[in-house]
Amino acid sequence: MSANRPVPARPVVAIVGATGAVGIDLIQCLEQRRFPLADLRLLASARSAGRTLPFQGRQIPVQELTERSFEGVDIALFSAGSGISKRFAKAAVDSGAVVIDNSSAFRLDAGVPLVVPEINPQAAFEHSGVIANPNCSTIISITPLWPIHRINPIRRLVVATYQAASGAGAAAMEELRESTRAYLEGRAFEPKVLPHPYAFNAFSHNSKVDPETGYNEEEVKIMRETGKIFGDSSIRISATCVRIPVLRAHCVAVNFECEAPISVEQVRELMAGAPGVKLVDDPERNHFPMPNEASGQDDILVGRIRRDVSDPSGRSVALFVAGDQLLKGAALNAVQIAELLVRGNG
Ligand SMILES: NC(=O)c1ccc[n+]([C@@H]2O[C@H](COP(=O)([O-])OP(=O)(O)OC[C@H]3O[C@@H](n4cnc5c(N)ncnc54)[C@H](OP(=O)(O)O)[C@@H]3O)[C@@H](O)[C@H]2O)c1
């Protein structure tokens, strides 16, 4: 893929996968953040062609995605799975668009920046046509850790996720609703989207498990992507990813060990000032980050900050985060990257 023309101040934007869980939030983010676009093109499968979706008070028709969909497009926000990204990103780049891809297709490719604007905004300008949005659990887990890592490098990180249905797309959200209804009405329910009964249950993330390492693909994404985003591949990371029956917003139990001792007060202070992060840490009222409070919020909620007493060196801290992974974990992060491009080479 080749380098592209600069993004104009008012670009033509296309959304690939506009009808999906992330696509719908992309449209809303563009509208709510008053993204300065000249035109918006909505693309999805042939199944959705002819549907319309609301944007700025008008109805925009959804068009079927083809290789000719990108004529005149400056920024193409891809959110239709890695197969579609691999098949159509080149057509978009060849037409002159910068692709911001929500899938895992190119995240670890050399020459493809993996960007969280609060962490490595400058990387967005080092693209050759494609910029990757990190995995949602990665973004939610590590955005709060960056201000810590900058002043006292994190050497070891252990995370355990509690992931919402929305992370698996619109169909999984519907399966959670339907299976919960069936459970409460005492009806049998056959899962179609996820591998196990979802209502009143929790199960290991629905991605393939590597038979040699025992880690599933979601866990591997967190473990590999963090080093690329932080520009530090020396951090030792272990992840456990689990689905819980929540509609929207992932939670993560995070435990990290820094190079030097670090106090709880220092972490709390860093969290209070961290961009994209909101401190929710009230032990007296037992009020900590929760998915229902994180849903619909741009900020990642951080709390339960405490010293890890299993490490007497004082270098380890535990905390808990909740973040709307359709927003900061996907749509919002992608739109923030597009905003960086529009603002120009900073
Ligand atoms: N959900 C999240 O929290 C999250 C977070 C980060 C990244 N992502 C990534 O974002 C992507 C989309 O996820 P999602 O949760 O939004 O999935 P989703 O709700 O299942 O939506 C999938 C979208 O892809 C479109 N699509 C499917 N097949 C297509 C085809 N052959 N041609 C054109 N469009 C096609 C669908 O269009 P139709 O409606 O016409 O079928 C729909 O708009 C995935 O790569 C996912 O890994 C998701």
mmCIF file of C-alpha atoms and ligand atoms in Angstrom:
data_model
loop_
_atom_site.group_PDB
_atom_site.id
_atom_site.type_symbol
_atom_site.label_atom_id
_atom_site.label_comp_id
_atom_site.label_asym_id
_atom_site.label_seq_id
_atom_site.Cartn_x
_atom_site.Cartn_y
_atom_site.Cartn_z
ATOM 1 C CA MET A 1 0.000 0.000 0.000
ATOM 2 C CA SER A 2 1.260 3.477 -0.771
ATOM 3 C CA ALA A 3 1.419 6.757 1.129
ATOM 4 C CA ASN A 4 -1.572 8.995 0.622
ATOM 5 C CA ARG A 5 -2.462 12.580 -0.026
ATOM 6 C CA PRO A 6 -2.896 14.696 3.128
ATOM 7 C CA VAL A 7 -6.314 14.568 4.774
ATOM 8 C CA PRO A 8 -8.230 17.791 4.008
ATOM 9 C CA ALA A 9 -9.696 19.965 6.759
ATOM 10 C CA ARG A 10 -13.217 18.780 5.818
ATOM 11 C CA PRO A 11 -12.788 15.205 4.624
ATOM 12 C CA VAL A 12 -15.250 12.853 2.977
ATOM 13 C CA VAL A 13 -15.653 10.004 5.465
ATOM 14 C CA ALA A 14 -16.834 6.461 4.780
ATOM 15 C CA ILE A 15 -17.879 3.944 7.430
ATOM 16 C CA VAL A 16 -17.498 0.293 6.424
ATOM 17 C CA GLY A 17 -19.800 -1.753 8.666
ATOM 18 C CA ALA A 18 -22.048 1.224 9.395
ATOM 19 C CA THR A 19 -24.969 -0.951 10.517
ATOM 20 C CA GLY A 20 -22.969 -2.862 13.163
ATOM 21 C CA ALA A 21 -22.529 -2.211 16.886
ATOM 22 C CA VAL A 22 -19.345 -0.197 16.329
ATOM 23 C CA GLY A 23 -20.625 1.376 13.085
ATOM 24 C CA ILE A 24 -23.689 2.881 14.773
ATOM 25 C CA ASP A 25 -21.462 4.355 17.495
ATOM 26 C CA LEU A 26 -19.056 5.706 14.870
ATOM 27 C CA ILE A 27 -21.944 7.642 13.310
ATOM 28 C CA GLN A 28 -22.976 8.982 16.711
ATOM 29 C CA CYS A 29 -19.402 9.933 17.678
ATOM 30 C CA LEU A 30 -18.942 11.858 14.420
ATOM 31 C CA GLU A 31 -22.189 13.711 15.085
ATOM 32 C CA GLN A 32 -21.682 14.380 18.797
ATOM 33 C CA ARG A 33 -18.082 15.530 18.386
ATOM 34 C CA ARG A 34 -19.089 17.740 15.420
ATOM 35 C CA PHE A 35 -16.449 16.097 13.257
ATOM 36 C CA PRO A 36 -15.813 18.507 10.377
ATOM 37 C CA LEU A 37 -16.747 16.264 7.473
ATOM 38 C CA ALA A 38 -17.751 17.244 3.946
ATOM 39 C CA ASP A 39 -19.816 14.107 3.394
ATOM 40 C CA LEU A 40 -20.550 10.774 5.080
ATOM 41 C CA ARG A 41 -20.841 7.527 3.136
ATOM 42 C CA LEU A 42 -22.348 4.516 4.910
ATOM 43 C CA LEU A 43 -21.314 1.068 3.676
ATOM 44 C CA ALA A 44 -22.365 -2.420 4.758
ATOM 45 C CA SER A 45 -23.280 -5.752 3.194
ATOM 46 C CA ALA A 46 -25.849 -6.229 0.427
ATOM 47 C CA ARG A 47 -28.296 -7.196 3.204
ATOM 48 C CA SER A 48 -28.375 -3.605 4.431
ATOM 49 C CA ALA A 49 -28.371 -1.793 1.090
ATOM 50 C CA GLY A 50 -31.332 0.568 0.978
ATOM 51 C CA ARG A 51 -31.616 0.926 4.772
ATOM 52 C CA THR A 52 -31.160 4.445 6.049
ATOM 53 C CA LEU A 53 -29.421 5.617 9.230
ATOM 54 C CA PRO A 54 -29.807 9.010 10.919
ATOM 55 C CA PHE A 55 -26.988 11.570 10.903
ATOM 56 C CA GLN A 56 -27.322 15.266 11.749
ATOM 57 C CA GLY A 57 -31.087 15.226 11.337
ATOM 58 C CA ARG A 58 -31.184 13.515 7.948
ATOM 59 C CA GLN A 59 -31.404 9.908 6.805
ATOM 60 C CA ILE A 60 -28.361 8.576 4.955
ATOM 61 C CA PRO A 61 -28.839 5.525 2.722
ATOM 62 C CA VAL A 62 -26.593 2.532 3.367
ATOM 63 C CA GLN A 63 -24.793 1.347 0.241
ATOM 64 C CA GLU A 64 -23.411 -2.078 -0.508
ATOM 65 C CA LEU A 65 -19.631 -2.197 -0.018
ATOM 66 C CA THR A 66 -17.724 -2.778 -3.272
ATOM 67 C CA GLU A 67 -14.199 -1.979 -4.416
ATOM 68 C CA ARG A 68 -15.577 1.155 -6.088
ATOM 69 C CA SER A 69 -17.112 2.491 -2.864
ATOM 70 C CA PHE A 70 -14.110 4.660 -1.979
ATOM 71 C CA GLU A 71 -13.963 7.127 -4.881
ATOM 72 C CA GLY A 72 -13.534 10.602 -3.373
ATOM 73 C CA VAL A 73 -13.245 9.239 0.187
ATOM 74 C CA ASP A 74 -10.518 10.784 2.383
ATOM 75 C CA ILE A 75 -10.946 8.729 5.570
ATOM 76 C CA ALA A 76 -12.395 5.203 5.623
ATOM 77 C CA LEU A 77 -13.368 3.922 9.060
ATOM 78 C CA PHE A 78 -13.426 0.115 8.756
ATOM 79 C CA SER A 79 -15.518 -1.862 11.212
ATOM 80 C CA ALA A 80 -16.798 -5.002 9.511
ATOM 81 C CA GLY A 81 -14.410 -7.724 10.663
ATOM 82 C CA SER A 82 -10.863 -8.574 9.675
ATOM 83 C CA GLY A 83 -11.884 -10.518 6.550
ATOM 84 C CA ILE A 84 -13.548 -7.427 5.067
ATOM 85 C CA SER A 85 -10.608 -5.230 6.094
ATOM 86 C CA LYS A 86 -8.132 -7.564 4.408
ATOM 87 C CA ARG A 87 -10.275 -7.668 1.278
ATOM 88 C CA PHE A 88 -11.165 -3.976 0.888
ATOM 89 C CA ALA A 89 -8.540 -1.836 2.686
ATOM 90 C CA LYS A 90 -6.234 -1.871 -0.337
ATOM 91 C CA ALA A 91 -9.034 -0.588 -2.600
ATOM 92 C CA ALA A 92 -9.652 2.260 -0.141
ATOM 93 C CA VAL A 93 -5.970 3.167 0.104
ATOM 94 C CA ASP A 94 -5.505 2.936 -3.674
ATOM 95 C CA SER A 95 -8.405 5.392 -4.033
ATOM 96 C CA GLY A 96 -6.512 7.870 -1.843
ATOM 97 C CA ALA A 97 -8.207 7.279 1.513
ATOM 98 C CA VAL A 98 -6.531 6.764 4.867
ATOM 99 C CA VAL A 99 -7.988 3.622 6.443
ATOM 100 C CA ILE A 100 -8.581 3.572 10.207
ATOM 101 C CA ASP A 101 -9.241 -0.086 10.889
ATOM 102 C CA ASN A 102 -11.093 -1.434 13.917
ATOM 103 C CA SER A 103 -10.346 -5.060 13.137
ATOM 104 C CA SER A 104 -7.304 -7.107 14.083
ATOM 105 C CA ALA A 105 -6.247 -7.505 10.411
ATOM 106 C CA PHE A 106 -3.199 -5.209 10.392
ATOM 107 C CA ARG A 107 -2.560 -4.306 14.049
ATOM 108 C CA LEU A 108 0.781 -6.023 14.374
ATOM 109 C CA ASP A 109 2.001 -5.353 10.817
ATOM 110 C CA ALA A 110 5.230 -3.380 10.535
ATOM 111 C CA GLY A 111 4.444 0.025 9.019
ATOM 112 C CA VAL A 112 0.909 0.071 10.430
ATOM 113 C CA PRO A 113 0.688 2.335 13.473
ATOM 114 C CA LEU A 114 -1.419 1.063 16.376
ATOM 115 C CA VAL A 115 -2.771 4.185 17.983
ATOM 116 C CA VAL A 116 -4.388 5.289 21.222
ATOM 117 C CA PRO A 117 -4.431 9.100 20.960
ATOM 118 C CA GLU A 118 -3.845 9.546 24.718
ATOM 119 C CA ILE A 119 -0.705 7.374 24.454
ATOM 120 C CA ASN A 120 1.033 7.589 21.065
ATOM 121 C CA PRO A 121 -0.705 10.273 18.938
ATOM 122 C CA GLN A 122 2.461 10.948 16.919
ATOM 123 C CA ALA A 123 2.373 7.377 15.555
ATOM 124 C CA ALA A 124 -0.806 8.244 13.625
ATOM 125 C CA PHE A 125 1.299 10.303 11.221
ATOM 126 C CA GLU A 126 3.677 7.454 10.426
ATOM 127 C CA HIS A 127 1.184 5.483 8.344
ATOM 128 C CA SER A 128 1.370 4.245 4.770
ATOM 129 C CA GLY A 129 -2.369 4.318 4.240
ATOM 130 C CA VAL A 130 -3.581 2.190 7.153
ATOM 131 C CA ILE A 131 -3.804 3.034 10.867
ATOM 132 C CA ALA A 132 -5.009 0.327 13.252
ATOM 133 C CA ASN A 133 -7.275 0.783 16.228
ATOM 134 C CA PRO A 134 -6.179 -1.538 19.062
ATOM 135 C CA ASN A 135 -8.315 -4.310 20.534
ATOM 136 C CA CYS A 136 -11.023 -2.962 22.841
ATOM 137 C CA SER A 137 -9.774 -4.776 25.970
ATOM 138 C CA THR A 138 -6.244 -3.542 25.262
ATOM 139 C CA ILE A 139 -7.380 0.101 25.059
ATOM 140 C CA ILE A 140 -9.516 -0.125 28.202
ATOM 141 C CA SER A 141 -6.737 -1.866 30.164
ATOM 142 C CA ILE A 142 -3.735 0.255 29.209
ATOM 143 C CA THR A 143 -4.947 3.830 28.652
ATOM 144 C CA PRO A 144 -4.954 4.448 32.441
ATOM 145 C CA LEU A 145 -1.536 2.776 32.801
ATOM 146 C CA TRP A 146 0.321 5.053 30.386
ATOM 147 C CA PRO A 147 0.873 7.988 32.798
ATOM 148 C CA ILE A 148 2.293 5.494 35.305
ATOM 149 C CA HIS A 149 4.511 3.746 32.751
ATOM 150 C CA ARG A 150 5.957 7.096 31.618
ATOM 151 C CA ILE A 151 7.370 7.960 35.020
ATOM 152 C CA ASN A 152 7.966 4.520 36.527
ATOM 153 C CA PRO A 153 8.094 1.837 33.816
ATOM 154 C CA ILE A 154 5.752 -1.106 34.260
ATOM 155 C CA ARG A 155 7.754 -4.315 34.162
ATOM 156 C CA ARG A 156 4.978 -6.859 34.703
ATOM 157 C CA LEU A 157 1.238 -6.677 34.072
ATOM 158 C CA VAL A 158 -1.495 -9.181 34.938
ATOM 159 C CA VAL A 159 -5.050 -8.464 33.737
ATOM 160 C CA ALA A 160 -8.355 -10.310 34.020
ATOM 161 C CA THR A 161 -11.245 -9.010 31.922
ATOM 162 C CA TYR A 162 -14.993 -9.086 32.474
ATOM 163 C CA GLN A 163 -16.231 -8.490 28.922
ATOM 164 C CA ALA A 164 -19.638 -7.327 27.760
ATOM 165 C CA ALA A 165 -21.787 -8.782 24.976
ATOM 166 C CA SER A 166 -21.354 -5.691 22.789
ATOM 167 C CA GLY A 167 -17.715 -6.621 22.280
ATOM 168 C CA ALA A 168 -18.944 -9.502 20.127
ATOM 169 C CA GLY A 169 -21.203 -7.301 18.018
ATOM 170 C CA ALA A 170 -24.874 -6.437 17.651
ATOM 171 C CA ALA A 171 -25.955 -10.090 17.287
ATOM 172 C CA ALA A 172 -24.333 -11.049 20.621
ATOM 173 C CA MET A 173 -26.158 -8.195 22.378
ATOM 174 C CA GLU A 174 -29.420 -9.541 20.962
ATOM 175 C CA GLU A 175 -28.486 -13.056 22.097
ATOM 176 C CA LEU A 176 -27.943 -11.798 25.658
ATOM 177 C CA ARG A 177 -31.365 -10.086 25.638
ATOM 178 C CA GLU A 178 -33.130 -13.130 24.171
ATOM 179 C CA SER A 179 -31.409 -15.731 26.340
ATOM 180 C CA THR A 180 -32.156 -13.682 29.480
ATOM 181 C CA ARG A 181 -35.847 -13.447 28.504
ATOM 182 C CA ALA A 182 -35.944 -17.207 27.825
ATOM 183 C CA TYR A 183 -34.202 -18.000 31.134
ATOM 184 C CA LEU A 184 -36.620 -15.877 33.168
ATOM 185 C CA GLU A 185 -39.613 -17.410 31.378
ATOM 186 C CA GLY A 186 -38.243 -20.930 31.886
ATOM 187 C CA ARG A 187 -37.895 -21.562 28.151
ATOM 188 C CA ALA A 188 -35.045 -23.503 26.534
ATOM 189 C CA PHE A 189 -32.591 -21.351 24.569
ATOM 190 C CA GLU A 190 -30.082 -22.576 22.008
ATOM 191 C CA PRO A 191 -27.069 -20.195 21.718
ATOM 192 C CA LYS A 192 -26.331 -19.192 18.131
ATOM 193 C CA VAL A 193 -23.730 -16.431 18.335
ATOM 194 C CA LEU A 194 -21.741 -17.363 21.438
ATOM 195 C CA PRO A 195 -20.619 -20.871 22.345
ATOM 196 C CA HIS A 196 -22.346 -21.128 25.752
ATOM 197 C CA PRO A 197 -25.588 -20.062 27.445
ATOM 198 C CA TYR A 198 -25.088 -16.359 28.172
ATOM 199 C CA ALA A 199 -27.835 -15.459 30.648
ATOM 200 C CA PHE A 200 -26.696 -15.664 34.294
ATOM 201 C CA ASN A 201 -23.408 -17.212 33.233
ATOM 202 C CA ALA A 202 -19.727 -16.341 32.679
ATOM 203 C CA PHE A 203 -17.371 -18.141 30.329
ATOM 204 C CA SER A 204 -13.876 -17.978 28.895
ATOM 205 C CA HIS A 205 -13.667 -15.562 25.941
ATOM 206 C CA ASN A 206 -15.164 -16.938 22.728
ATOM 207 C CA SER A 207 -11.937 -16.942 20.727
ATOM 208 C CA LYS A 208 -9.646 -19.793 19.753
ATOM 209 C CA VAL A 209 -7.319 -21.186 22.410
ATOM 210 C CA ASP A 210 -3.728 -21.871 21.417
ATOM 211 C CA PRO A 211 -3.207 -25.542 22.354
ATOM 212 C CA GLU A 212 0.465 -24.918 23.191
ATOM 213 C CA THR A 213 0.259 -21.812 25.374
ATOM 214 C CA GLY A 214 -3.332 -22.185 26.645
ATOM 215 C CA TYR A 215 -4.025 -18.485 25.936
ATOM 216 C CA ASN A 216 -6.997 -17.506 23.764
ATOM 217 C CA GLU A 217 -6.766 -14.990 20.902
ATOM 218 C CA GLU A 218 -8.244 -12.111 22.914
ATOM 219 C CA GLU A 219 -5.635 -12.613 25.634
ATOM 220 C CA VAL A 220 -2.845 -12.751 23.055
ATOM 221 C CA LYS A 221 -4.067 -9.465 21.532
ATOM 222 C CA ILE A 222 -3.679 -7.657 24.876
ATOM 223 C CA MET A 223 -0.306 -9.271 25.465
ATOM 224 C CA ARG A 224 1.088 -8.363 22.007
ATOM 225 C CA GLU A 225 -0.541 -5.003 21.323
ATOM 226 C CA THR A 226 0.478 -3.352 24.607
ATOM 227 C CA GLY A 227 4.195 -3.451 23.786
ATOM 228 C CA LYS A 228 3.635 -1.953 20.320
ATOM 229 C CA ILE A 229 1.479 0.908 21.658
ATOM 230 C CA PHE A 230 3.801 1.691 24.587
ATOM 231 C CA GLY A 231 6.874 1.290 22.349
ATOM 232 C CA ASP A 232 8.232 -1.105 24.983
ATOM 233 C CA SER A 233 8.156 -4.797 24.221
ATOM 234 C CA SER A 234 9.947 -5.709 27.449
ATOM 235 C CA ILE A 235 6.786 -5.609 29.625
ATOM 236 C CA ARG A 236 5.868 -9.132 30.788
ATOM 237 C CA ILE A 237 2.098 -9.585 30.448
ATOM 238 C CA SER A 238 -0.416 -12.304 31.255
ATOM 239 C CA ALA A 239 -4.145 -11.921 30.491
ATOM 240 C CA THR A 240 -7.306 -13.867 31.279
ATOM 241 C CA CYS A 241 -10.373 -12.870 29.235
ATOM 242 C CA VAL A 242 -13.905 -13.770 30.275
ATOM 243 C CA ARG A 243 -17.380 -12.864 28.970
ATOM 244 C CA ILE A 244 -19.944 -11.778 31.531
ATOM 245 C CA PRO A 245 -23.656 -11.159 30.893
ATOM 246 C CA VAL A 246 -23.467 -7.369 30.652
ATOM 247 C CA LEU A 247 -24.709 -5.583 27.537
ATOM 248 C CA ARG A 248 -22.144 -2.845 27.240
ATOM 249 C CA ALA A 249 -18.768 -1.808 28.783
ATOM 250 C CA HIS A 250 -15.873 -4.079 29.705
ATOM 251 C CA CYS A 251 -14.281 -4.269 33.161
ATOM 252 C CA VAL A 252 -10.690 -5.275 33.858
ATOM 253 C CA ALA A 253 -8.917 -6.237 37.094
ATOM 254 C CA VAL A 254 -5.395 -4.893 36.610
ATOM 255 C CA ASN A 255 -2.306 -5.723 38.618
ATOM 256 C CA PHE A 256 1.015 -4.145 37.680
ATOM 257 C CA GLU A 257 4.568 -4.101 38.942
ATOM 258 C CA CYS A 258 6.733 -1.035 38.322
ATOM 259 C CA GLU A 259 10.491 -0.713 38.111
ATOM 260 C CA ALA A 260 10.632 1.275 41.373
ATOM 261 C CA PRO A 261 8.314 1.448 44.403
ATOM 262 C CA ILE A 262 5.116 3.400 43.804
ATOM 263 C CA SER A 263 2.506 4.544 46.315
ATOM 264 C CA VAL A 264 -1.254 4.244 46.083
ATOM 265 C CA GLU A 265 -1.509 8.016 46.535
ATOM 266 C CA GLN A 266 0.797 8.589 43.582
ATOM 267 C CA VAL A 267 -1.277 6.267 41.363
ATOM 268 C CA ARG A 268 -4.497 7.986 42.468
ATOM 269 C CA GLU A 269 -3.005 11.397 41.656
ATOM 270 C CA LEU A 270 -1.835 10.205 38.234
ATOM 271 C CA MET A 271 -5.283 8.743 37.506
ATOM 272 C CA ALA A 272 -7.023 11.958 38.546
ATOM 273 C CA GLY A 273 -4.989 13.884 35.951
ATOM 274 C CA ALA A 274 -4.875 11.263 33.190
ATOM 275 C CA PRO A 275 -6.514 12.159 29.864
ATOM 276 C CA GLY A 276 -9.448 9.888 28.963
ATOM 277 C CA VAL A 277 -9.655 8.588 32.543
ATOM 278 C CA LYS A 278 -12.042 9.339 35.416
ATOM 279 C CA LEU A 279 -11.313 8.392 39.012
ATOM 280 C CA VAL A 280 -14.193 6.496 40.664
ATOM 281 C CA ASP A 281 -12.642 5.357 43.910
ATOM 282 C CA ASP A 282 -14.773 5.705 47.028
ATOM 283 C CA PRO A 283 -14.048 2.884 49.512
ATOM 284 C CA GLU A 284 -16.353 4.391 52.154
ATOM 285 C CA ARG A 285 -19.407 4.007 49.909
ATOM 286 C CA ASN A 286 -17.977 0.909 48.231
ATOM 287 C CA HIS A 287 -18.367 2.797 44.975
ATOM 288 C CA PHE A 288 -15.962 1.714 42.263
ATOM 289 C CA PRO A 289 -16.025 1.396 38.441
ATOM 290 C CA MET A 290 -19.103 -0.419 37.140
ATOM 291 C CA PRO A 291 -20.161 -1.204 33.564
ATOM 292 C CA ASN A 292 -23.558 0.466 33.928
ATOM 293 C CA GLU A 293 -21.865 3.738 34.910
ATOM 294 C CA ALA A 294 -19.175 3.377 32.230
ATOM 295 C CA SER A 295 -21.744 2.765 29.458
ATOM 296 C CA GLY A 296 -22.122 5.772 27.189
ATOM 297 C CA GLN A 297 -19.125 7.549 28.777
ATOM 298 C CA ASP A 298 -16.050 8.574 26.829
ATOM 299 C CA ASP A 299 -13.809 8.221 29.897
ATOM 300 C CA ILE A 300 -12.450 4.968 31.305
ATOM 301 C CA LEU A 301 -13.392 4.680 34.989
ATOM 302 C CA VAL A 302 -10.580 3.695 37.386
ATOM 303 C CA GLY A 303 -10.788 2.755 41.063
ATOM 304 C CA ARG A 304 -10.129 0.141 43.753
ATOM 305 C CA ILE A 305 -6.548 1.397 43.722
ATOM 306 C CA ARG A 306 -4.634 -0.512 46.367
ATOM 307 C CA ARG A 307 -1.188 -1.818 47.164
ATOM 308 C CA ASP A 308 -0.672 -5.423 46.109
ATOM 309 C CA VAL A 309 0.264 -6.882 49.478
ATOM 310 C CA SER A 310 1.685 -10.011 47.835
ATOM 311 C CA ASP A 311 4.686 -7.917 46.713
ATOM 312 C CA PRO A 312 6.583 -6.605 49.768
ATOM 313 C CA SER A 313 8.862 -4.472 47.556
ATOM 314 C CA GLY A 314 6.143 -1.800 47.197
ATOM 315 C CA ARG A 315 6.401 -1.866 43.402
ATOM 316 C CA SER A 316 3.014 -3.510 42.731
ATOM 317 C CA VAL A 317 -0.466 -2.009 42.662
ATOM 318 C CA ALA A 318 -3.917 -3.468 41.910
ATOM 319 C CA LEU A 319 -6.816 -1.513 40.445
ATOM 320 C CA PHE A 320 -10.114 -2.035 38.627
ATOM 321 C CA VAL A 321 -11.321 -0.320 35.461
ATOM 322 C CA ALA A 322 -14.566 -0.141 33.487
ATOM 323 C CA GLY A 323 -14.814 1.362 30.009
ATOM 324 C CA ASP A 324 -17.354 1.531 27.226
ATOM 325 C CA GLN A 325 -15.565 -0.585 24.674
ATOM 326 C CA LEU A 326 -17.887 0.475 21.845
ATOM 327 C CA LEU A 327 -16.757 4.048 22.526
ATOM 328 C CA LYS A 328 -13.178 4.290 23.843
ATOM 329 C CA GLY A 329 -12.510 0.666 22.866
ATOM 330 C CA ALA A 330 -13.581 1.202 19.262
ATOM 331 C CA ALA A 331 -15.639 4.064 17.761
ATOM 332 C CA LEU A 332 -14.402 6.973 19.885
ATOM 333 C CA ASN A 333 -10.756 5.934 19.587
ATOM 334 C CA ALA A 334 -11.124 5.687 15.780
ATOM 335 C CA VAL A 335 -12.779 9.111 15.544
ATOM 336 C CA GLN A 336 -10.067 10.604 17.795
ATOM 337 C CA ILE A 337 -7.465 9.253 15.340
ATOM 338 C CA ALA A 338 -9.406 10.822 12.454
ATOM 339 C CA GLU A 339 -9.430 14.115 14.383
ATOM 340 C CA LEU A 340 -5.633 13.927 14.717
ATOM 341 C CA LEU A 341 -5.348 13.508 10.937
ATOM 342 C CA VAL A 342 -7.657 16.436 10.264
ATOM 343 C CA ARG A 343 -5.774 18.683 12.679
ATOM 344 C CA GLY A 344 -2.676 17.881 10.657
ATOM 345 C CA ASN A 345 0.826 16.775 11.162
ATOM 346 C CA GLY A 346 1.368 17.884 14.773
HETATM 347 N N1 LIG B 1 -17.847 -4.577 19.304
HETATM 348 C C1 LIG B 1 -16.755 -4.053 19.826
HETATM 349 O O1 LIG B 1 -16.706 -3.655 20.988
HETATM 350 C C2 LIG B 1 -15.526 -3.936 19.022
HETATM 351 C C3 LIG B 1 -14.441 -3.278 19.591
HETATM 352 C C4 LIG B 1 -13.270 -3.138 18.849
HETATM 353 C C5 LIG B 1 -13.212 -3.645 17.587
HETATM 354 N N2 LIG B 1 -14.291 -4.285 17.051
HETATM 355 C C6 LIG B 1 -14.175 -4.785 15.687
HETATM 356 O O2 LIG B 1 -15.032 -4.019 14.843
HETATM 357 C C7 LIG B 1 -15.543 -4.844 13.805
HETATM 358 C C8 LIG B 1 -17.065 -4.797 13.810
HETATM 359 O O3 LIG B 1 -17.538 -5.221 15.054
HETATM 360 P P1 LIG B 1 -19.056 -5.035 15.482
HETATM 361 O O4 LIG B 1 -19.075 -5.410 16.902
HETATM 362 O O5 LIG B 1 -19.590 -3.711 15.065
HETATM 363 O O6 LIG B 1 -19.768 -6.200 14.609
HETATM 364 P P2 LIG B 1 -21.292 -6.310 14.140
HETATM 365 O O7 LIG B 1 -22.209 -5.628 15.068
HETATM 366 O O8 LIG B 1 -21.503 -7.764 13.872
HETATM 367 O O9 LIG B 1 -21.327 -5.536 12.744
HETATM 368 C C9 LIG B 1 -20.678 -6.007 11.601
HETATM 369 C C10 LIG B 1 -20.777 -4.997 10.478
HETATM 370 O O10 LIG B 1 -20.049 -5.503 9.360
HETATM 371 C C11 LIG B 1 -20.893 -5.474 8.216
HETATM 372 N N3 LIG B 1 -20.575 -6.571 7.307
HETATM 373 C C12 LIG B 1 -20.605 -7.899 7.543
HETATM 374 N N4 LIG B 1 -20.320 -8.579 6.424
HETATM 375 C C13 LIG B 1 -20.113 -7.660 5.448
HETATM 376 C C14 LIG B 1 -19.800 -7.736 4.061
HETATM 377 N N5 LIG B 1 -19.634 -8.902 3.431
HETATM 378 N N6 LIG B 1 -19.668 -6.568 3.368
HETATM 379 C C15 LIG B 1 -19.842 -5.381 3.989
HETATM 380 N N7 LIG B 1 -20.155 -5.251 5.298
HETATM 381 C C16 LIG B 1 -20.283 -6.374 6.007
HETATM 382 C C17 LIG B 1 -22.274 -5.664 8.777
HETATM 383 O O11 LIG B 1 -23.219 -5.236 7.808
HETATM 384 P P3 LIG B 1 -24.690 -5.901 7.715
HETATM 385 O O12 LIG B 1 -25.500 -5.280 8.817
HETATM 386 O O13 LIG B 1 -25.144 -5.497 6.358
HETATM 387 O O14 LIG B 1 -24.513 -7.384 7.887
HETATM 388 C C18 LIG B 1 -22.206 -4.751 9.994
HETATM 389 O O15 LIG B 1 -22.353 -3.417 9.606
HETATM 390 C C19 LIG B 1 -14.944 -6.239 14.048
HETATM 391 O O16 LIG B 1 -13.773 -6.339 13.315
HETATM 392 C C20 LIG B 1 -14.631 -6.219 15.520
HETATM 393 O O17 LIG B 1 -13.609 -7.114 15.867
HETATM 394 C C21 LIG B 1 -15.446 -4.434 17.733
#
